[in-house]
Amino acid sequence: MELNVGSEVQRGWRVLAVAGELDIDTVPLLSARLDSDVTGVHAVLDLSELAFMDSTGLALVLDWHRRLAEGGGQLRVAAAQGPVRRLFELADVAEVLSLHESVDVAVQEAVDSAR
């Protein structure tokens, strides 16, 4: 399966919608999109259409979480489903990552916390 990545800005946050499978073959695509599209310190990964993620995908998400945090920003993860959410739990990173039910919730909580 392939990986598709859409990108837009919502309420000042870069939102990348990731669909398909994120694995060793497709991680370079998401990595390149993150490098080119995330120009600020805040981003949301919309994983609602991501069917599968392996350890290389997890490593990329954790790396971006660290990179943005070091710059005073934040990476939020929205709408992780089934196997992807289970991977976060099994890797014991669900508490480290900022997981949200939806992009709207992730972005709204960011707006609310800025007030």
C-alpha atoms as one frame of an Amber mdcrd trajectory, in Angstrom:
protein
   0.000   0.000   0.000   1.095   3.560  -0.504   1.139   6.648   1.644  -0.663
   9.906   0.919   0.017  13.097   2.839  -2.151  16.195   2.691  -1.195  19.456
   4.333  -3.087  22.556   5.443  -3.060  25.182   8.180  -5.835  25.274  10.788
  -5.863  28.008  13.425  -2.139  28.556  13.023  -1.228  24.863  13.278   0.220
  22.904  10.357  -1.979  19.810   9.933  -0.671  16.860   7.960  -3.280  14.234
   7.050  -1.563  10.873   6.665  -3.364   8.036   4.839  -2.311   4.503   3.936
   0.604   2.678   5.514   3.603   4.239   7.230   6.486   1.795   7.089  10.141
   1.568   6.146   9.274   2.154   2.477   7.010   5.181   3.022   8.671   6.929
   5.991  10.909   8.975   3.638   7.797  10.520   2.032   6.331  11.682   5.353
   9.755  12.796   6.553  10.212  14.945   3.448   6.732  16.478   3.843   7.392
  17.273   7.499  10.720  18.875   6.568   9.146  21.012   3.847   5.750  21.856
   5.383   6.420  22.293   9.109   8.014  25.707   9.120   6.756  26.715  12.581
   6.945  24.978  15.921   3.417  23.533  16.058   2.013  20.651  14.017  -0.755
  18.073  14.118  -0.572  14.648  12.503  -4.048  13.532  11.443  -3.811   9.733
  11.502  -7.520   9.027  10.992  -6.832   7.347   7.618  -3.569   5.640   8.580
  -4.159   1.881   8.501  -0.711   0.709   9.616   2.464   2.043  11.202   5.656
   0.125  11.917   8.551   0.989  14.210  10.185   3.252  11.605   7.015   5.345
  11.466   6.884   5.451  15.251  10.526   6.557  15.357   9.768   9.389  12.913
   6.794  10.590  14.995   8.869  10.502  18.185  11.746  12.331  16.482   9.428
  15.129  15.357   7.839  15.250  18.800  11.314  15.814  20.268  12.400  18.298
  17.594   9.366  20.528  18.004   9.488  20.314  21.815  13.143  21.402  21.785
  12.090  24.444  19.757   9.395  25.357  22.256   6.616  23.857  20.167   4.507
  20.759  20.088   3.523  17.879  17.850  -0.012  16.640  18.429  -1.361  13.352
  17.130  -5.021  13.229  16.144  -7.454  10.390  15.509  -5.059   7.420  15.673
  -7.161   4.341  14.988  -6.978   0.648  15.898  -3.547  -0.802  15.152  -1.794
   2.569  15.127  -3.179   3.576  18.510  -2.301   0.110  19.807   1.307   0.599
  18.651   1.501   3.825  20.678   0.187   1.941  23.719   2.478  -1.083  23.283
   5.508   1.162  22.833   4.428   3.000  25.996   4.477   6.388  24.273   0.757
   7.187  24.429   1.393   9.295  27.534   4.421  11.018  25.993   2.696  11.996
  22.771  -0.156  14.456  22.805  -2.967  12.194  21.522  -6.336  13.702  20.628
  -9.651  12.316  19.377  -9.701  14.538  16.293  -7.872  17.357  14.551 -10.584
  19.765  15.687 -10.020  18.799  19.329  -6.217  19.038  18.978  -6.364  22.464
  17.388  -9.113  23.779  19.684  -7.244  22.696  22.829  -4.183  24.494  21.468
  -6.211  27.681  20.963  -7.796  27.363  24.406  -4.472  26.789  26.162  -2.971
  29.860  24.458  -5.572  32.111  26.099
